[in-house]
């Protein structure tokens, strides 16, 4: 049973800015929240390999093929760091994976949108990785030590992804008419879904208050979204890209950019599993997992045999 | 083609393109695993291998362009040639199959490359030699990776044993081409920049046989029917579909800058 004294001590450590480490006492609810958030983050990295992986085979130059392949590989690495961080709380990667492939665990809805042109991949680098950086830079300061450190590592690579994406967006935006059309179309499709990556408005986000109290999260969804919009507006202007929101306007009083209504109906629809690619993404991940079962079993059987023969030899 | 029309320069160009085509096409195949691997660690490993192969092809193409001296670049060879102009081994273009097939093919290819590059690392041409030495380090990793998996799958479960055995049986008729030679090789060897593949054929065979035996696998028949012709532009129909995917965007907008 958790005593009030334990809870108070825990909160005092959090308030003092201390990191919570795996062996430290923590409320069960805190543990559950880290597992929920961290594994959702890990699953997102893995599903996130699919939309961009879709263009590796068709990348328009060898250099771009290498850049894209390396980026998608980084995302697999992010998944690995995060699963390892969450495993310190006594859950196994295999169980976490089961929960999203066959259970109710979620991943970021942004990956349920299709990549229709090569420009999508560039725009994902700019906007989606850009939004991920805003989120993850904050998560790098979160109170759970292993999760915080995993995010520090991830952020370094994400900044690189964003830089490469933005450079390519700039190149396309100043390229041939076809390239310009391609990149503007990609921005039009990805702008609103990217804003939704920060999650519902704080009033509709049931976990927010608790997560902030425990410094699992440091800012509200709306604060992070605003921060992202403020910096992206200028980046878009610099390369002559139009953001598809006629209501974007600088507000002298607040010092921030005001923006139009986010289509939350679409967001909830996609979260419920009704996006263009939801079913395909899950199908692809399940197939990879199931087709790989014999490989994982073989590796285990072989390791067992080797261990046994080593033991017999000694 | 007779030797009197094949200059040293042309032979060098062809030699580089053969090496590069193998790596581009196989790299493209291996990259198909990205996001679909049997376990996360293998998503990383296979992406890494694909990156190496395509990286090697790009360096070899760039040098081929320099030798050719017609103002082309690496992308020209990858994106603007047709099926019959590619000289990669058919071994490299076969579909990725299951994980067992990918491993069996890669084991054969990387072990061959290892022996070949061990000779090429002493090439006379400085730039070529530098490239080979750099790539050799990565080939050693590919070989270790695929050999470890041959052992695991061969000596793992009944199912994995059967799958990797089937993979070797299926791919075996494509191995003879690894040792194909013609006047291109002769000129390259004479100029100090080629590897005499027949000098290590027996060692390679023994290495392969030893590995398969350790993996409790049966060595397929070396004397069965073997396909040929890849180095002169003969291919399976798979290549055309690979190139369709690989080249479509670049060729749709040839005037655009994508670098
Ligand atoms: Fe990531
Ligand atoms: Fe990223």
XYZ file of C-alpha atoms and ligand atoms in Angstrom:
575
model
C 0.000 0.000 0.000
C 1.212 3.488 -0.783
C 1.292 5.693 2.300
C 0.733 9.425 2.185
C 4.243 9.820 3.564
C 5.707 7.922 0.564
C 3.676 9.946 -1.876
C 4.757 13.205 -0.233
C 8.406 12.215 -0.262
C 8.122 11.242 -3.890
C 6.493 14.543 -4.815
C 9.192 16.388 -2.875
C 11.900 14.661 -4.905
C 10.093 15.539 -8.133
C 9.663 19.149 -7.044
C 13.358 19.344 -6.187
C 14.121 18.317 -9.769
C 15.583 14.932 -8.879
C 15.519 12.095 -11.396
C 13.668 8.936 -10.465
C 15.718 5.817 -11.174
C 14.432 2.243 -11.735
C 15.234 1.017 -8.201
C 13.693 4.048 -6.471
C 10.295 3.898 -4.856
C 7.554 5.294 -7.090
C 3.767 5.304 -6.996
C 2.267 2.511 -9.026
C 0.321 5.054 -11.028
C 3.552 6.854 -11.958
C 5.048 3.575 -13.154
C 1.949 2.891 -15.247
C 2.018 6.359 -16.791
C 5.674 6.062 -17.798
C 5.051 2.635 -19.307
C 1.997 3.903 -21.170
C 3.651 7.031 -22.513
C 7.065 5.532 -23.177
C 5.804 2.451 -24.947
C 3.412 4.511 -27.045
C 6.420 6.620 -27.995
C 8.442 3.485 -28.852
C 5.647 1.993 -30.976
C 5.380 5.301 -32.841
C 9.050 5.183 -33.789
C 8.577 1.690 -35.201
C 5.348 2.309 -37.106
C 6.959 5.560 -38.250
C 9.411 3.518 -40.301
C 6.638 2.500 -42.691
C 5.478 5.743 -44.355
C 9.030 6.852 -45.087
C 10.242 3.344 -45.839
C 7.661 3.468 -48.629
C 9.995 5.771 -50.606
C 13.406 4.166 -50.050
C 13.090 2.112 -53.220
C 12.080 5.148 -55.278
C 14.334 7.864 -53.851
C 15.398 10.036 -56.797
C 19.182 9.953 -56.310
C 21.639 7.618 -54.642
C 22.465 10.284 -52.112
C 18.793 10.760 -51.202
C 18.325 7.002 -51.013
C 21.175 6.750 -48.495
C 19.870 9.685 -46.459
C 16.382 8.205 -46.284
C 17.586 4.713 -45.457
C 19.790 6.083 -42.677
C 16.910 8.097 -41.310
C 14.519 5.172 -41.196
C 17.253 3.127 -39.566
C 17.634 5.829 -36.908
C 13.935 5.522 -36.135
C 14.391 1.799 -35.487
C 17.214 2.770 -33.139
C 14.930 5.220 -31.326
C 12.432 2.425 -30.821
C 15.184 0.297 -29.370
C 16.398 2.988 -26.907
C 12.852 3.588 -25.750
C 11.926 -0.060 -25.289
C 15.109 -0.505 -23.258
C 14.240 2.518 -21.108
C 10.750 1.162 -20.422
C 11.999 -2.347 -19.749
C 13.742 -0.957 -16.642
C 10.261 -0.807 -15.110
C 9.925 -4.574 -15.230
C 7.973 -5.053 -18.452
C 9.379 -6.949 -21.438
C 9.669 -5.635 -24.954
C 7.813 -8.702 -26.219
C 4.827 -7.911 -23.996
C 4.827 -4.255 -24.968
C 4.855 -5.204 -28.629
C 2.000 -7.637 -28.088
C -0.005 -4.836 -26.507
C 0.126 -2.677 -29.575
C -0.091 -5.394 -32.206
C -2.973 -7.236 -30.584
C -4.133 -5.057 -27.695
C -5.149 -1.483 -27.148
C -1.765 0.272 -26.904
C -1.575 3.228 -29.272
C 0.982 4.896 -31.504
C 1.061 8.376 -32.992
C -1.734 8.925 -35.509
C 0.500 10.878 -37.859
C 1.820 7.593 -39.227
C -1.633 6.578 -40.380
C -1.404 9.047 -43.246
C -0.042 7.824 -46.590
C 3.084 9.154 -48.295
C 1.893 9.941 -51.813
C 4.977 11.580 -53.234
C 8.656 11.804 -52.488
C 8.031 15.339 -51.213
C 5.991 13.807 -48.391
C 9.158 12.266 -47.036
C 10.888 15.657 -47.064
C 7.923 17.349 -45.424
C 7.756 14.628 -42.782
C 11.397 15.349 -41.967
C 10.695 19.042 -41.636
C 7.304 19.049 -39.912
C 6.870 15.682 -38.239
C 10.434 15.347 -36.986
C 10.286 19.057 -36.162
C 7.211 18.481 -34.000
C 8.799 15.375 -32.492
C 11.796 17.486 -31.472
C 9.579 19.993 -29.673
C 7.973 17.120 -27.764
C 11.129 15.152 -27.144
C 13.269 18.089 -26.033
C 10.796 18.490 -23.205
C 10.648 14.762 -22.536
C 14.441 14.816 -22.246
C 13.860 16.748 -19.000
C 11.206 14.386 -17.720
C 11.520 12.992 -14.205
C 12.094 9.343 -15.044
C 15.866 8.971 -15.540
C 16.071 6.246 -18.213
C 13.258 7.809 -20.262
C 14.839 11.234 -20.012
C 18.214 9.926 -21.155
C 16.703 7.993 -24.067
C 15.108 11.238 -25.243
C 18.382 13.138 -25.029
C 19.955 10.623 -27.380
C 16.982 10.685 -29.696
C 16.886 14.477 -29.932
C 20.374 14.648 -31.356
C 19.351 12.479 -34.285
C 15.970 14.100 -34.764
C 17.564 17.511 -35.241
C 19.576 16.022 -38.043
C 16.432 14.548 -39.632
C 14.674 17.854 -39.427
C 17.609 19.692 -40.966
C 17.792 17.255 -43.889
C 14.028 17.433 -44.396
C 13.953 21.211 -44.352
C 16.865 21.475 -46.761
C 15.076 19.201 -49.191
C 11.808 21.145 -48.785
C 13.745 24.320 -49.612
C 15.275 22.663 -52.651
C 11.940 21.411 -53.973
C 10.265 24.732 -53.239
C 12.790 26.464 -55.472
C 12.906 23.686 -58.059
C 10.921 22.874 -61.185
C 7.173 23.622 -61.300
C 6.488 19.926 -60.700
C 8.731 19.891 -57.647
C 7.104 23.037 -56.256
C 3.641 21.589 -56.756
C 4.684 18.316 -55.122
C 6.093 19.946 -52.019
C 3.224 22.400 -51.518
C 0.754 19.542 -51.860
C 2.641 17.566 -49.228
C 2.585 20.517 -46.826
C -1.147 20.945 -47.420
C -1.773 17.347 -46.439
C 0.614 17.137 -43.486
C 0.112 20.499 -41.782
C -3.019 19.745 -39.752
C -2.093 16.163 -38.866
C 1.261 17.484 -37.609
C -0.466 19.979 -35.313
C -2.526 17.107 -33.944
C 0.668 15.282 -32.960
C 0.778 17.374 -29.785
C -2.419 15.727 -28.657
C -5.858 17.117 -27.908
C -6.362 20.484 -26.298
C -5.565 20.447 -22.601
C -9.224 20.558 -21.679
C -9.708 17.247 -23.544
C -6.542 15.550 -22.356
C -7.385 13.374 -19.334
C -3.830 12.467 -18.330
C -2.256 15.886 -18.649
C -2.570 17.263 -15.107
C -1.149 14.197 -13.429
C 1.701 13.900 -15.917
C 2.654 17.504 -15.323
C 2.466 17.178 -11.533
C 4.999 14.340 -11.735
C 7.083 16.097 -14.370
C 6.665 13.236 -16.787
C 5.560 16.015 -19.079
C 6.725 19.576 -18.550
C 4.330 21.502 -20.736
C 0.737 21.253 -21.796
C -0.143 20.052 -25.282
C -1.319 23.520 -26.281
C 1.890 25.184 -25.112
C 4.017 22.815 -27.171
C 1.776 23.195 -30.199
C 2.034 26.980 -29.994
C 5.805 26.812 -29.695
C 5.961 24.624 -32.796
C 3.668 26.891 -34.819
C 5.612 30.008 -33.898
C 8.836 28.637 -35.234
C 7.418 26.837 -38.240
C 5.638 29.892 -39.646
C 8.965 31.601 -40.126
C 10.615 28.547 -41.601
C 7.797 28.241 -44.126
C 8.045 31.886 -45.127
C 11.785 31.622 -45.619
C 11.343 29.007 -48.346
C 8.137 30.323 -49.918
C 5.867 27.596 -48.661
C 2.277 28.485 -47.821
C 0.853 26.942 -44.672
C -2.755 25.919 -45.403
C -4.396 27.968 -42.674
C -5.962 31.310 -43.700
C -6.392 32.225 -40.026
C -2.683 32.215 -39.218
C -2.011 35.702 -37.917
C 0.587 37.222 -35.640
C -0.945 38.410 -32.411
C 0.865 41.526 -31.179
C -0.526 41.164 -27.668
C 0.458 37.579 -26.999
C 3.548 37.585 -29.194
C 2.359 34.315 -30.733
C 0.767 33.221 -33.987
C -2.975 32.660 -33.772
C -4.221 29.714 -35.805
C -7.471 28.333 -37.149
C -9.603 25.478 -35.856
C -7.866 22.132 -35.817
C -10.083 19.434 -37.360
C -10.389 17.368 -34.184
C -13.131 15.168 -35.629
C -10.575 13.794 -38.043
C -8.117 13.300 -35.200
C -10.530 11.222 -33.120
C -11.532 9.293 -36.192
C -7.953 8.322 -36.907
C -7.299 7.514 -33.244
C -10.292 5.162 -33.386
C -8.609 3.354 -36.265
C -10.326 4.976 -39.234
C -7.478 6.713 -41.042
C -6.473 5.980 -44.631
C -3.606 3.727 -43.582
C -4.492 2.483 -40.064
C -5.384 -1.022 -41.095
C -2.474 -1.338 -43.499
C 0.042 -0.157 -40.921
C -1.161 -2.660 -38.357
C -1.286 -5.387 -40.961
C 2.283 -4.665 -42.065
C 3.572 -4.685 -38.486
C 1.693 -7.847 -37.576
C 2.947 -9.592 -40.689
C 6.538 -8.632 -39.945
C 6.122 -9.887 -36.395
C 4.420 -13.137 -37.341
C 6.659 -13.885 -40.324
C 9.628 -13.347 -38.039
C 8.452 -15.740 -35.338
C 10.374 -18.711 -36.744
C 13.557 -16.607 -36.893
C 13.256 -15.510 -33.261
C 12.540 -19.092 -32.188
C 15.554 -20.381 -34.102
C 17.832 -17.806 -32.471
C 16.564 -18.810 -29.027
C 16.921 -22.528 -29.723
C 20.439 -22.037 -31.045
C 21.462 -19.936 -28.043
C 20.080 -22.626 -25.724
C 22.021 -25.365 -27.531
C 25.240 -23.362 -27.377
C 24.779 -22.613 -23.697
C 24.137 -26.273 -22.973
C 27.210 -27.434 -24.851
C 29.343 -24.823 -23.076
C 28.070 -26.042 -19.731
C 28.767 -29.643 -20.636
C 32.284 -28.746 -21.716
C 33.124 -27.004 -18.451
C 33.983 -8.705 -77.598
C 37.580 -9.163 -78.719
C 40.519 -7.782 -76.792
C 41.712 -5.499 -79.561
C 38.707 -3.220 -79.165
C 38.732 -3.455 -75.371
C 41.121 -0.842 -74.065
C 42.362 -0.826 -70.491
C 40.146 2.152 -69.830
C 37.030 0.428 -71.134
C 37.842 -2.722 -69.206
C 38.213 -0.692 -66.032
C 34.868 0.959 -66.650
C 33.129 -2.382 -67.181
C 34.825 -3.870 -64.161
C 33.670 -1.037 -61.928
C 30.139 -1.217 -63.287
C 29.921 -4.949 -62.626
C 30.982 -4.418 -59.024
C 28.690 -1.427 -58.600
C 25.631 -3.015 -60.237
C 25.849 -6.026 -57.912
C 25.860 -3.769 -54.899
C 23.144 -1.392 -56.028
C 20.713 -4.138 -56.955
C 21.389 -6.245 -53.879
C 21.252 -3.127 -51.687
C 17.886 -2.240 -53.177
C 16.671 -5.755 -52.361
C 17.998 -5.730 -48.802
C 16.467 -2.297 -48.181
C 13.041 -3.866 -48.759
C 13.367 -5.313 -45.247
C 13.344 -1.869 -43.676
C 10.401 -1.809 -41.255
C 9.573 -5.463 -41.919
C 12.404 -7.343 -40.174
C 11.832 -10.360 -37.922
C 13.129 -8.497 -34.867
C 14.074 -4.857 -34.283
C 17.799 -5.601 -34.133
C 17.581 -7.078 -37.629
C 15.758 -4.036 -38.968
C 18.827 -2.132 -37.866
C 21.350 -4.676 -39.153
C 19.725 -5.109 -42.564
C 19.310 -1.360 -43.033
C 22.966 -1.036 -42.184
C 23.942 -3.630 -44.770
C 21.755 -1.988 -47.414
C 23.348 1.363 -46.598
C 26.813 -0.101 -47.030
C 25.976 -1.795 -50.324
C 24.336 1.256 -51.873
C 27.111 3.459 -50.510
C 29.708 1.201 -52.100
C 27.833 1.247 -55.401
C 27.689 5.014 -55.355
C 31.443 5.303 -54.813
C 32.162 2.755 -57.554
C 29.794 4.480 -59.997
C 31.368 7.837 -59.260
C 34.777 6.416 -60.045
C 33.398 4.715 -63.163
C 32.130 8.108 -64.313
C 35.579 9.554 -63.778
C 37.220 6.730 -65.762
C 34.615 7.018 -68.508
C 35.221 10.760 -68.738
C 31.973 11.753 -70.447
C 30.668 14.092 -67.782
C 28.393 11.538 -66.118
C 27.968 11.053 -62.389
C 27.124 8.116 -60.100
C 23.380 8.636 -60.564
C 23.681 8.396 -64.324
C 24.669 4.734 -64.149
C 22.040 3.892 -61.536
C 19.107 5.784 -63.006
C 19.562 6.092 -66.731
C 20.500 2.649 -67.990
C 18.075 -0.114 -69.015
C 17.853 -3.722 -67.918
C 20.137 -5.158 -70.569
C 22.821 -2.599 -69.777
C 23.040 -3.707 -66.167
C 25.720 -6.304 -65.527
C 24.894 -7.367 -61.988
C 24.702 -11.038 -61.086
C 21.254 -12.594 -61.273
C 21.987 -13.775 -57.726
C 21.621 -10.161 -56.584
C 18.318 -9.425 -58.276
C 16.295 -12.409 -57.000
C 13.402 -11.360 -54.742
C 14.261 -11.038 -51.074
C 12.266 -14.146 -50.167
C 11.976 -15.058 -46.513
C 14.649 -14.146 -43.995
C 16.364 -17.477 -44.698
C 16.701 -16.710 -48.388
C 18.041 -13.239 -47.707
C 20.647 -14.734 -45.375
C 21.673 -17.611 -47.672
C 22.142 -15.266 -50.616
C 24.009 -12.743 -48.528
C 26.304 -15.335 -47.063
C 27.320 -16.527 -50.536
C 27.726 -13.011 -51.877
C 29.600 -11.538 -48.932
C 31.956 -14.501 -48.577
C 32.795 -14.232 -52.270
C 33.236 -10.442 -51.967
C 35.502 -10.944 -48.997
C 37.934 -13.144 -50.950
C 37.700 -10.881 -53.988
C 38.353 -7.682 -52.026
C 41.217 -9.290 -50.145
C 42.955 -9.429 -53.561
C 41.696 -6.072 -54.816
C 42.941 -4.280 -51.715
C 46.410 -4.381 -53.267
C 45.285 -2.876 -56.575
C 47.748 -0.575 -58.319
C 45.291 2.230 -58.906
C 45.433 4.344 -55.766
C 41.889 5.667 -55.750
C 40.423 2.243 -56.453
C 42.586 0.671 -53.774
C 41.491 3.240 -51.195
C 37.865 2.554 -51.931
C 38.302 -1.220 -51.710
C 40.099 -1.041 -48.382
C 37.379 1.120 -46.941
C 34.602 -1.180 -48.161
C 36.407 -4.340 -47.084
C 35.876 -3.489 -43.416
C 32.149 -3.398 -43.986
C 32.154 -6.583 -46.040
C 33.758 -8.371 -43.098
C 30.835 -7.289 -40.951
C 28.322 -8.478 -43.587
C 30.048 -11.823 -43.721
C 30.050 -12.228 -39.959
C 26.389 -11.243 -39.770
C 25.232 -13.639 -42.467
C 27.455 -16.517 -41.337
C 26.192 -16.231 -37.753
C 22.641 -16.432 -39.044
C 23.396 -19.431 -41.290
C 24.579 -21.242 -38.146
C 21.616 -20.108 -36.043
C 19.029 -21.015 -38.638
C 20.693 -24.248 -39.737
C 21.181 -25.478 -36.197
C 18.143 -23.746 -34.656
C 14.739 -25.380 -34.937
C 13.417 -27.949 -37.364
C 11.546 -25.247 -39.239
C 14.513 -22.888 -39.526
C 16.730 -25.759 -40.640
C 14.320 -26.644 -43.400
C 13.888 -23.043 -44.507
C 17.574 -22.209 -44.774
C 18.270 -25.551 -46.473
C 15.567 -24.764 -49.036
C 17.065 -21.331 -49.532
C 20.508 -22.719 -50.311
C 19.012 -25.339 -52.636
C 17.079 -22.654 -54.456
C 19.923 -20.180 -54.854
C 22.631 -22.686 -55.688
C 22.328 -22.542 -59.476
C 23.247 -18.849 -59.335
C 26.648 -19.293 -57.656
C 28.717 -20.409 -60.617
C 28.461 -16.931 -62.090
C 30.421 -15.516 -59.200
C 33.433 -17.038 -60.898
C 32.657 -15.973 -64.450
C 35.622 -14.324 -66.153
C 36.261 -12.870 -69.579
C 38.649 -10.465 -71.288
C 37.612 -7.687 -68.910
C 39.078 -9.668 -66.026
C 42.170 -10.606 -68.027
C 42.976 -6.997 -68.811
C 42.297 -5.904 -65.254
C 44.482 -8.618 -63.786
C 47.249 -7.794 -66.267
C 47.125 -4.122 -65.309
C 47.331 -4.954 -61.600
C 43.811 -3.850 -60.769
C 41.817 -7.045 -61.032
C 41.262 -10.057 -58.796
C 41.881 -13.517 -60.218
C 38.740 -15.121 -58.827
C 39.790 -18.602 -59.838
C 42.790 -18.345 -57.543
C 40.510 -18.527 -54.497
C 37.668 -20.635 -55.849
C 38.709 -23.756 -53.924
C 39.258 -21.843 -50.693
C 35.892 -20.172 -51.028
C 34.158 -23.490 -51.712
C 35.777 -25.021 -48.679
C 34.762 -22.069 -46.514
C 31.169 -22.363 -47.702
C 31.119 -26.129 -47.223
C 32.616 -25.865 -43.732
C 30.004 -23.307 -42.709
C 27.109 -25.321 -44.086
C 28.431 -28.447 -42.400
C 28.774 -26.648 -39.088
C 25.202 -25.459 -39.555
C 24.163 -29.136 -39.980
C 23.083 -28.388 -43.563
C 23.494 -30.510 -46.688
C 25.744 -29.025 -49.335
C 23.798 -28.757 -52.590
C 25.223 -30.291 -55.759
C 27.996 -28.140 -57.213
C 27.589 -29.919 -60.547
C 23.935 -29.076 -61.126
C 22.757 -26.831 -63.970
C 24.126 -23.327 -63.449
C 22.753 -20.190 -65.084
C 25.030 -17.751 -66.884
C 25.140 -14.542 -68.852
C 24.588 -11.822 -66.228
C 27.909 -10.101 -66.837
C 26.879 -9.544 -70.433
C 23.401 -8.256 -69.693
C 21.319 -11.438 -69.307
C 18.814 -11.188 -66.468
C 15.733 -12.624 -64.874
C 12.546 -10.619 -65.317
C 12.888 -9.434 -61.736
C 15.480 -6.852 -62.722
C 13.067 -4.879 -64.886
C 10.696 -4.467 -61.959
C 13.487 -3.420 -59.627
C 14.550 -0.742 -62.098
C 10.964 0.378 -62.618
C 10.807 1.203 -58.948
C 14.326 2.498 -58.584
C 14.310 4.784 -61.615
C 10.730 5.966 -62.033
C 10.817 9.245 -60.123
C 14.187 10.318 -61.405
C 13.238 9.574 -65.005
C 9.849 11.271 -64.657
C 11.630 14.543 -63.915
C 14.994 14.293 -65.638
C 15.483 18.068 -65.587
C 14.942 18.373 -61.834
C 17.712 18.565 -59.262
C 17.349 15.897 -56.577
C 20.812 15.726 -55.117
Fe 12.501 9.195 -34.048
Fe 13.262 11.186 -36.813
